[in-house]
Amino acid sequence: MKKRVVILISGRGSNMGALIEAAGDPACPFVIVGVISNKADAKGLAAASSLGLETKAITRDDYPSKTALDEALDAELTRMRADIVCLAGYMRLLTPALTQKWAGRIINIHPSLLPLFRGLDTHNKALEAGMRIHGCSVHFVTEGMDEGPIVAQAAVPVMPDDNADTLEARVLRAEHRLYPLAVTLVALGKARMEGSRVVLSGVGAEGVLLSPGAASDEVDIESLARMTP
Ligand code: GAR
């Protein structure tokens, strides 16, 4: 039985698009059953709707408090019978009540090699720190911002002439490959949250780290693709 995935977005939704595309493969172990945004005018929401997906805006303006908003979100996730909730550029912090209720079933993608560079502006932060590699992480969501047990990471090189835009573009390409593969691991039960760690089963070390080729800005996903059944 395919796992039912609901995607939460706030903006353009390119990672959402990568998940939708992956779910189009008949062999994919998950199906996208809905997209929810906290911004009514999010470009990704219109895109998902035009693809025939069920969409819903649940915005702060409509609720008296963050708690009330998250109660509405919880009700919607329950109504959609979500097995897995994927944050894909969902730019607000969930309340502890929600993260605790959905613990082990909510994951997020963040554009840095966590625990480095939480929050915004990660590409400038990586450049300012003089990093030679940068990347993205998929992690289970806990109470804190951009923290929680890491499922999978992808690394990309930082080129000498990079600026934040060129680096962001390279990381985003890695995100689009990493997120579907990480959701696949979770959907298959191969990556599970246990306390503060992710327990992997049936996955080699190469399955959770996508590393750059020596002179390339592409990540090597072949090894990860091989471990799916
Ligand atoms: C992505 O880079 C994602 O990693 C980041 O927002 C962008 C959303 O782009 N998320 C965070 O920074 C979470 N802290 P998208 O809407 O095109 O997927």
XYZ file of N, CA and C and ligand atoms in Angstrom:
705
model
N 0.858 -1.206 0.000
C 0.000 0.000 0.000
C 0.888 1.249 0.000
N 0.643 2.149 -0.955
C 1.471 3.355 -1.022
C 1.176 4.270 0.160
N 2.216 4.931 0.655
C 2.034 5.882 1.750
C 1.452 7.180 1.194
N 0.546 7.765 1.971
C -0.127 8.987 1.555
C 0.663 10.193 2.066
N 1.141 11.019 1.144
C 1.983 12.170 1.480
C 1.215 13.473 1.269
N 1.242 14.346 2.275
C 0.733 15.710 2.117
C 1.938 16.650 2.172
N 2.002 17.585 1.233
C 3.136 18.517 1.146
C 2.702 19.880 1.655
N 3.538 20.485 2.489
C 3.284 21.842 3.004
C 4.278 22.806 2.366
N 3.775 23.882 1.803
C 4.633 24.857 1.123
C 4.277 26.274 1.554
N 5.183 27.208 1.197
C 4.872 28.633 1.380
C 5.095 29.432 0.105
N 5.784 28.848 -0.881
C 6.193 29.648 -2.024
C 6.133 28.930 -3.355
N 7.291 28.945 -4.056
C 7.256 28.495 -5.461
C 7.033 26.999 -5.603
N 7.493 26.203 -4.636
C 7.156 24.782 -4.660
C 7.969 23.932 -5.614
N 9.242 24.269 -5.820
C 10.019 23.420 -6.743
C 10.317 22.049 -6.129
N 10.528 22.011 -4.819
C 10.708 20.690 -4.184
C 9.406 19.893 -4.215
N 8.290 20.587 -4.043
C 6.989 19.941 -4.202
C 6.906 19.304 -5.590
N 7.341 20.054 -6.600
C 7.309 19.544 -7.975
C 8.145 18.279 -8.116
N 9.308 18.254 -7.453
C 10.170 17.061 -7.534
C 9.477 15.854 -6.897
N 8.755 16.103 -5.800
C 8.047 14.989 -5.139
C 6.877 14.508 -5.996
N 6.171 15.453 -6.602
C 5.036 15.069 -7.464
C 5.540 14.237 -8.651
N 6.663 14.696 -9.219
C 7.216 13.969 -10.369
C 7.627 12.548 -9.960
N 8.296 12.446 -8.809
C 8.733 11.121 -8.347
C 7.530 10.210 -8.114
N 6.462 10.779 -7.547
C 5.274 9.973 -7.232
C 4.565 9.487 -8.498
N 4.885 10.105 -9.631
C 4.293 9.682 -10.897
C 4.835 8.357 -11.400
N 5.941 7.918 -10.839
C 6.517 6.625 -11.214
C 5.699 5.515 -10.548
N 5.199 4.572 -11.323
C 4.370 3.519 -10.717
C 5.076 2.756 -9.600
N 6.402 2.714 -9.639
C 7.142 1.968 -8.606
C 7.347 2.776 -7.328
N 6.972 4.046 -7.353
C 7.210 4.910 -6.187
C 6.340 4.443 -5.011
N 6.914 4.360 -3.800
C 6.130 3.846 -2.666
C 5.236 4.897 -1.992
N 5.156 6.096 -2.572
C 4.256 7.093 -1.974
C 3.437 7.794 -3.044
N 2.308 8.333 -2.607
C 1.413 9.079 -3.493
C 1.140 10.432 -2.832
N 1.079 11.487 -3.654
C 0.789 12.813 -3.097
C -0.728 12.987 -3.050
N -1.270 13.211 -1.849
C -2.730 13.315 -1.722
C -3.207 14.734 -1.462
N -2.283 15.665 -1.247
C -2.718 17.040 -1.043
C -1.549 17.973 -0.830
N -1.801 19.267 -1.082
C -0.796 20.304 -0.866
C -1.462 21.419 -0.061
N -0.819 21.815 1.020
C -1.358 22.863 1.888
C -0.333 23.988 1.970
N -0.799 25.235 1.891
C 0.099 26.385 2.002
C -0.381 27.327 3.090
N 0.566 27.996 3.741
C 0.184 29.048 4.689
C 0.101 30.399 3.989
N 0.330 30.411 2.673
C 0.193 31.635 1.868
C -0.804 31.329 0.745
N -1.909 32.067 0.724
C -2.950 31.799 -0.271
C -2.447 32.011 -1.692
N -1.459 32.928 -1.853
C -0.984 33.244 -3.206
C 0.311 32.506 -3.568
N 0.644 31.466 -2.829
C 1.867 30.709 -3.141
C 1.790 30.157 -4.566
N 2.850 30.400 -5.346
C 2.857 29.909 -6.738
C 2.679 28.398 -6.793
N 3.281 27.704 -5.848
C 3.213 26.242 -5.825
C 1.795 25.728 -5.647
N 0.977 26.488 -4.939
C -0.398 26.052 -4.694
C -1.181 26.036 -6.013
N -1.005 27.094 -6.799
C -1.675 27.156 -8.102
C -1.158 26.037 -9.016
N 0.154 25.791 -8.959
C 0.739 24.741 -9.806
C 0.170 23.375 -9.427
N 0.069 23.110 -8.113
C -0.453 21.814 -7.667
C -1.908 21.658 -8.069
N -2.658 22.742 -7.939
C -4.064 22.711 -8.301
C -4.229 22.427 -9.796
N -3.368 23.050 -10.619
C -3.481 22.828 -12.065
C -3.104 21.399 -12.447
N -2.384 20.712 -11.548
C -2.064 19.300 -11.797
C -3.168 18.372 -11.289
N -4.232 18.983 -10.753
C -5.376 18.183 -10.304
C -5.262 17.714 -8.873
N -4.271 18.231 -8.133
C -4.120 17.813 -6.737
C -5.047 18.627 -5.839
N -5.459 18.037 -4.753
C -6.261 18.767 -3.776
C -5.360 19.779 -3.069
N -5.792 21.037 -3.017
C -4.973 22.069 -2.373
C -5.809 22.828 -1.351
N -5.099 23.406 -0.394
C -5.801 24.185 0.625
C -4.848 25.232 1.184
N -5.352 26.452 1.377
C -4.578 27.495 2.055
C -5.074 27.574 3.497
N -4.147 27.468 4.430
C -4.477 27.636 5.853
C -3.555 28.734 6.353
N -4.068 29.953 6.405
C -3.206 31.119 6.639
C -3.412 31.708 8.026
N -2.382 32.403 8.476
C -2.401 32.984 9.821
C -3.548 33.994 9.973
N -3.893 34.689 8.885
C -4.962 35.697 8.942
C -6.306 35.101 9.357
N -6.487 33.824 9.056
C -7.787 33.200 9.299
C -7.954 32.657 10.716
N -6.882 32.726 11.522
C -6.945 32.117 12.856
C -6.422 33.094 13.906
N -6.988 33.039 15.102
C -6.597 33.996 16.144
C -5.210 33.733 16.740
N -4.689 32.530 16.568
C -3.394 32.208 17.189
C -2.683 31.133 16.367
N -1.387 30.976 16.652
C -0.628 29.908 15.989
C -1.187 28.543 16.368
N -1.620 28.442 17.619
C -2.184 27.169 18.088
C -3.442 26.823 17.293
N -4.295 27.831 17.090
C -5.539 27.587 16.342
C -5.226 27.209 14.896
N -4.225 27.878 14.313
C -3.841 27.550 12.927
C -3.368 26.095 12.854
N -2.523 25.704 13.815
C -1.989 24.343 13.766
C -3.055 23.301 14.071
N -4.075 23.683 14.837
C -5.188 22.748 15.052
C -5.933 22.527 13.742
N -6.100 23.606 12.976
C -6.763 23.474 11.670
C -5.902 22.635 10.717
N -4.585 22.856 10.794
C -3.665 22.081 9.958
C -3.738 20.599 10.322
N -3.741 20.333 11.604
C -3.821 18.952 12.083
C -5.110 18.288 11.585
N -6.210 19.044 11.687
C -7.506 18.492 11.250
C -7.474 18.173 9.757
N -6.838 19.043 8.982
C -6.779 18.842 7.535
C -5.877 17.641 7.181
N -4.755 17.542 7.867
C -3.848 16.407 7.628
C -4.552 15.091 7.969
N -5.340 15.130 9.037
C -6.079 13.937 9.450
C -7.160 13.604 8.423
N -7.856 14.662 7.968
C -8.914 14.444 6.969
C -8.341 13.870 5.676
N -7.147 14.351 5.301
C -6.509 13.852 4.076
C -5.868 12.469 4.292
N -5.938 11.977 5.507
C -5.355 10.682 5.893
C -3.871 10.604 5.505
N -3.131 11.636 5.943
C -1.697 11.679 5.648
C -0.949 10.632 6.460
N -0.078 9.900 5.781
C 0.862 9.016 6.485
C 2.162 9.771 6.763
N 2.550 10.606 5.797
C 3.804 11.357 5.885
C 3.500 12.800 5.481
N 4.062 13.753 6.244
C 3.908 15.176 5.924
C 5.280 15.695 5.513
N 5.352 16.287 4.325
C 6.634 16.804 3.823
C 6.606 18.322 3.793
N 7.469 18.951 4.588
C 7.620 20.397 4.500
C 8.566 20.681 3.334
N 8.104 21.517 2.416
C 8.912 21.829 1.231
C 8.908 23.349 1.058
N 9.808 24.012 1.786
C 9.803 25.470 1.774
C 8.606 26.019 2.536
N 8.208 25.316 3.592
C 7.107 25.788 4.465
C 7.762 26.631 5.547
N 7.622 27.970 5.424
C 8.470 28.868 6.187
C 7.815 29.390 7.463
N 7.313 28.472 8.266
C 6.881 28.859 9.611
C 7.136 27.680 10.547
N 7.338 28.041 11.795
C 7.634 27.035 12.805
C 6.337 26.407 13.292
N 6.275 25.086 13.299
C 5.077 24.396 13.783
C 5.076 24.390 15.312
N 3.876 24.369 15.901
C 3.784 24.353 17.367
C 4.205 22.977 17.891
N 4.730 22.945 19.124
C 5.126 21.655 19.705
C 3.987 20.637 19.718
N 2.755 21.093 19.938
C 1.628 20.143 19.958
C 1.535 19.396 18.633
N 1.732 20.124 17.530
C 1.634 19.488 16.206
C 2.842 18.581 15.935
N 4.049 19.089 16.232
C 5.230 18.259 15.934
C 5.228 16.999 16.802
N 4.715 17.129 18.039
C 4.685 15.930 18.892
C 3.651 14.923 18.393
N 2.494 15.433 17.976
C 1.452 14.519 17.510
C 1.892 13.764 16.249
N 2.630 14.466 15.383
C 3.029 13.853 14.113
C 4.491 13.383 14.124
N 5.072 13.279 15.309
C 6.495 12.908 15.422
C 6.790 11.616 14.655
N 7.878 11.667 13.891
C 8.266 10.491 13.109
C 7.550 10.409 11.775
N 6.612 11.336 11.576
C 5.844 11.330 10.316
C 5.954 12.654 9.574
N 6.681 13.629 10.142
C 6.881 14.909 9.432
C 8.350 15.055 9.104
N 8.658 15.383 7.845
C 10.048 15.637 7.466
C 10.156 16.980 6.746
N 11.380 17.515 6.766
C 11.641 18.842 6.193
C 12.904 18.770 5.349
N 12.973 19.619 4.329
C 14.237 19.771 3.605
C 14.781 21.160 3.887
N 16.098 21.203 4.128
C 16.745 22.466 4.475
C 18.007 22.620 3.629
N 18.259 23.840 3.105
C 19.387 24.012 2.185
C 20.731 24.262 2.883
N 21.134 23.318 3.715
C 22.494 23.333 4.277
C 22.803 21.933 4.782
N 24.078 21.722 5.060
C 24.475 20.476 5.705
C 24.284 20.672 7.208
N 23.104 20.326 7.687
C 22.803 20.495 9.117
C 23.763 19.645 9.946
N 24.148 20.071 11.158
C 23.556 21.181 11.895
C 24.146 22.558 11.572
N 24.911 22.675 10.510
C 25.400 24.003 10.116
C 24.263 24.829 9.510
N 24.284 26.123 9.760
C 23.476 27.102 9.029
C 21.974 26.840 9.055
N 21.426 26.841 10.267
C 19.955 26.783 10.363
C 19.386 28.134 9.955
N 18.087 28.180 9.728
C 17.419 29.458 9.451
C 17.549 29.882 8.000
N 17.531 31.193 7.805
C 17.504 31.755 6.451
C 18.917 32.030 5.933
N 19.012 32.327 4.637
C 20.235 32.859 4.054
C 21.410 31.889 4.158
N 21.110 30.629 3.990
C 22.137 29.597 4.229
C 23.297 29.683 3.234
N 23.004 30.137 2.004
C 24.060 30.128 0.978
C 25.079 31.239 1.258
N 24.603 32.412 1.652
C 25.534 33.465 2.066
C 26.332 33.042 3.289
N 25.650 32.373 4.209
C 26.354 31.935 5.426
C 27.476 30.952 5.066
N 27.209 30.050 4.120
C 28.231 29.072 3.716
C 29.398 29.776 3.032
N 29.076 30.776 2.186
C 30.143 31.527 1.506
C 30.974 32.315 2.524
N 30.286 32.959 3.460
C 31.005 33.758 4.462
C 31.896 32.900 5.340
N 31.465 31.674 5.565
C 32.266 30.771 6.401
C 33.425 30.154 5.618
N 33.481 30.425 4.323
C 34.568 29.873 3.510
C 34.453 28.378 3.280
N 33.218 27.871 3.274
C 33.020 26.427 3.077
C 33.496 26.001 1.692
N 34.071 24.816 1.607
C 34.428 24.234 0.303
C 33.353 23.261 -0.167
N 32.564 22.764 0.771
C 31.364 22.006 0.392
C 30.164 22.581 1.135
N 29.007 22.400 0.521
C 27.746 22.895 1.063
C 26.718 21.846 0.640
N 25.455 22.048 0.910
C 24.512 21.017 0.493
C 23.154 21.190 1.111
N 22.456 20.063 1.280
C 21.100 20.090 1.813
C 20.871 18.847 2.665
N 19.875 18.966 3.524
C 19.575 17.889 4.471
C 18.072 17.653 4.511
N 17.692 16.393 4.654
C 16.299 16.067 4.962
C 16.288 15.489 6.372
N 15.415 16.041 7.216
C 15.397 15.607 8.613
C 13.971 15.480 9.120
N 13.796 14.628 10.136
C 12.506 14.579 10.820
C 12.327 15.885 11.588
N 11.091 16.359 11.644
C 10.814 17.637 12.290
C 10.545 17.436 13.777
N 11.274 18.234 14.575
C 11.014 18.287 16.014
C 10.659 19.744 16.345
N 10.704 20.115 17.616
C 10.210 21.451 17.978
C 11.043 22.600 17.435
N 12.361 22.431 17.383
C 13.233 23.544 17.008
C 13.240 23.778 15.504
N 13.734 24.954 15.127
C 13.780 25.283 13.700
C 14.949 24.558 13.018
N 14.646 23.862 11.938
C 15.667 23.181 11.148
C 16.527 22.257 12.007
N 15.888 21.605 12.962
C 16.623 20.598 13.721
C 15.783 19.338 13.760
N 16.381 18.283 14.279
C 15.690 17.001 14.285
C 16.561 15.996 13.553
N 16.346 14.713 13.844
C 17.215 13.655 13.313
C 17.301 13.657 11.782
N 18.520 13.540 11.295
C 18.780 13.644 9.851
C 18.549 12.309 9.147
N 17.769 12.371 8.076
C 17.485 11.180 7.260
C 18.553 11.018 6.187
N 18.837 12.096 5.450
C 19.755 11.996 4.314
C 20.315 13.380 3.990
N 21.495 13.389 3.405
C 22.115 14.658 3.020
C 22.749 14.534 1.648
N 22.835 15.662 0.973
C 23.554 15.726 -0.303
C 24.552 16.865 -0.226
N 25.755 16.614 -0.732
C 26.800 17.634 -0.703
C 27.082 18.119 -2.117
N 27.391 19.393 -2.236
C 27.831 19.960 -3.523
C 29.098 20.780 -3.252
N 29.958 20.930 -4.260
C 31.145 21.760 -4.045
C 30.782 23.238 -4.064
N 31.572 24.036 -3.357
C 31.485 25.493 -3.477
C 32.605 25.907 -4.426
N 32.224 26.519 -5.549
C 33.218 26.903 -6.551
C 33.831 28.266 -6.199
N 35.083 28.501 -6.611
C 35.753 29.751 -6.242
C 34.988 31.000 -6.681
N 34.296 30.934 -7.801
C 33.601 32.128 -8.288
C 32.109 32.133 -7.930
N 31.711 31.288 -7.006
C 30.292 31.231 -6.640
C 29.817 32.507 -5.950
N 28.575 32.886 -6.228
C 27.879 33.834 -5.373
C 26.660 33.083 -4.813
N 25.878 33.777 -3.980
C 24.764 33.079 -3.319
C 23.791 32.486 -4.336
N 23.614 33.159 -5.462
C 22.653 32.673 -6.457
C 23.140 31.401 -7.157
N 24.416 31.398 -7.553
C 24.928 30.207 -8.248
C 24.977 29.023 -7.284
N 25.329 29.312 -6.034
C 25.384 28.233 -5.045
C 23.984 27.709 -4.741
N 23.031 28.624 -4.621
C 21.646 28.216 -4.356
C 21.135 27.306 -5.478
N 21.441 27.681 -6.713
C 20.955 26.888 -7.845
C 21.534 25.468 -7.799
N 22.840 25.385 -7.434
C 23.473 24.055 -7.375
C 22.869 23.217 -6.253
N 22.646 23.854 -5.100
C 22.050 23.123 -3.968
C 20.615 22.708 -4.314
N 19.879 23.591 -4.976
C 18.478 23.280 -5.300
C 18.387 22.047 -6.206
N 19.325 21.932 -7.155
C 19.321 20.722 -8.000
C 19.526 19.473 -7.136
N 20.401 19.598 -6.151
C 20.621 18.462 -5.241
C 19.369 18.190 -4.404
N 18.699 19.254 -3.977
C 17.462 19.079 -3.190
C 16.432 18.269 -3.967
N 16.317 18.592 -5.251
C 15.290 17.933 -6.065
C 15.562 16.449 -6.240
N 16.819 16.054 -6.100
C 17.145 14.630 -6.155
C 17.031 13.995 -4.774
N 17.478 14.744 -3.779
C 17.537 14.157 -2.427
C 16.154 13.930 -1.830
N 15.254 14.897 -1.999
C 13.990 14.812 -1.258
C 13.168 13.571 -1.650
N 12.977 13.316 -2.952
C 12.216 12.110 -3.290
C 12.858 10.830 -2.759
N 14.182 10.783 -2.759
C 14.845 9.583 -2.271
C 14.702 9.447 -0.760
N 14.770 10.563 -0.048
C 14.588 10.512 1.408
C 13.149 10.115 1.759
N 12.178 10.653 1.030
C 10.779 10.289 1.303
C 10.567 8.804 0.995
N 11.244 8.334 -0.024
C 11.178 6.902 -0.351
C 11.671 6.052 0.821
N 12.792 6.451 1.431
C 13.318 5.701 2.581
C 12.310 5.676 3.723
N 11.682 6.828 3.974
C 10.709 6.913 5.069
C 9.462 6.091 4.721
N 9.010 6.206 3.490
C 7.789 5.496 3.070
C 7.975 3.981 3.147
N 9.191 3.529 2.867
C 9.466 2.087 2.911
C 9.782 1.599 4.319
N 9.827 2.528 5.272
C 10.176 2.154 6.646
C 11.661 1.878 6.804
N 12.469 2.303 5.834
C 13.918 2.069 5.921
C 14.617 3.150 6.737
N 13.955 4.275 6.946
C 14.474 5.334 7.817
C 13.378 5.668 8.812
N 13.660 5.403 10.087
C 12.655 5.644 11.134
C 13.260 6.503 12.229
N 12.451 7.406 12.796
C 12.933 8.221 13.900
C 12.795 7.427 15.196
N 13.896 7.305 15.912
C 13.853 6.679 17.245
C 14.585 7.600 18.187
N 13.833 8.316 19.024
C 14.438 9.311 19.900
C 15.090 10.396 19.070
N 16.357 10.667 19.355
C 17.033 11.758 18.652
C 17.818 11.282 17.442
N 17.637 10.026 17.068
C 18.398 9.484 15.933
C 17.455 8.905 14.882
N 17.999 8.754 13.673
C 17.275 8.026 12.632
C 17.887 6.633 12.541
N 17.042 5.636 12.634
C 17.503 4.263 12.480
C 17.256 3.854 11.040
N 18.341 3.391 10.405
C 18.243 2.952 9.011
C 18.272 1.436 8.959
N 17.488 0.885 8.053
C 17.594 -0.557 7.852
C 17.587 -0.829 6.355
N 18.439 -1.722 5.962
C 18.527 -2.075 4.549
C 19.070 -0.950 3.692
N 19.891 -0.079 4.306
C 20.459 1.055 3.581
C 21.951 1.119 3.880
N 22.798 1.132 2.847
C 24.228 1.316 3.064
C 24.526 2.782 3.323
N 25.737 3.053 3.829
C 26.107 4.435 4.113
C 25.976 5.298 2.866
N 26.260 4.692 1.722
C 26.172 5.459 0.472
C 24.732 5.865 0.162
N 23.790 5.216 0.845
C 22.384 5.481 0.574
C 21.863 6.756 1.173
N 22.593 7.343 2.093
C 22.066 8.524 2.761
C 22.970 9.742 2.616
N 24.063 9.594 1.872
C 24.912 10.753 1.583
C 25.141 10.810 0.093
N 24.670 11.869 -0.519
C 24.918 12.073 -1.933
C 26.100 13.007 -2.036
N 27.194 12.525 -2.584
C 28.400 13.349 -2.569
C 28.759 13.812 -3.969
N 29.490 14.912 -4.072
C 29.814 15.459 -5.387
C 30.917 14.671 -6.081
N 30.872 14.640 -7.377
C 32.011 14.140 -8.123
C 33.123 15.169 -8.012
N 34.376 14.763 -8.259
C 35.514 15.646 -8.007
C 35.401 16.985 -8.732
N 35.034 16.944 -10.005
C 35.043 18.198 -10.761
C 33.654 18.569 -11.252
N 32.659 17.973 -10.633
C 31.313 18.152 -11.162
C 30.417 18.794 -10.116
N 29.394 19.486 -10.553
C 28.450 20.001 -9.568
C 27.220 19.105 -9.493
N 27.309 17.953 -10.108
C 26.202 17.016 -10.037
C 26.421 16.065 -8.869
N 25.356 15.628 -8.265
C 25.490 14.637 -7.211
C 25.306 13.252 -7.811
N 25.898 12.272 -7.157
C 25.817 10.901 -7.638
C 24.702 10.177 -6.893
N 23.603 9.939 -7.580
C 22.495 9.287 -6.880
C 22.381 7.814 -7.258
N 23.287 7.359 -8.113
C 23.152 5.979 -8.580
C 23.161 4.996 -7.413
N 24.069 5.242 -6.457
C 24.186 4.294 -5.355
C 22.900 4.269 -4.537
N 22.283 5.427 -4.376
C 21.055 5.468 -3.595
C 19.907 4.816 -4.364
N 19.870 5.077 -5.645
C 18.781 4.498 -6.447
C 18.838 2.972 -6.410
N 20.056 2.434 -6.320
C 20.202 0.964 -6.345
C 19.591 0.295 -5.140
N 19.506 1.014 -4.000
C 19.040 0.303 -2.825
C 17.530 0.259 -2.671
N 16.813 0.925 -3.540
C 15.356 0.793 -3.455
C 14.972 -0.560 -4.071
N 13.952 -1.206 -3.545
C 13.667 -2.586 -3.970
C 13.188 -2.659 -5.409
C 14.245 25.283 -0.563
O 15.571 25.635 -0.849
C 14.144 24.658 0.803
O 15.242 23.849 1.127
C 14.090 25.874 1.683
O 13.239 26.755 1.006
C 13.375 26.538 -0.404
C 12.003 26.330 -0.976
O 12.065 26.276 -2.376
N 13.627 25.563 3.002
C 14.095 26.138 4.104
O 14.909 27.031 4.102
C 13.529 25.573 5.410
N 14.219 26.128 6.513
P 10.885 25.607 -3.201
O 9.590 26.296 -2.757
O 11.200 25.926 -4.628
O 10.863 24.144 -2.913
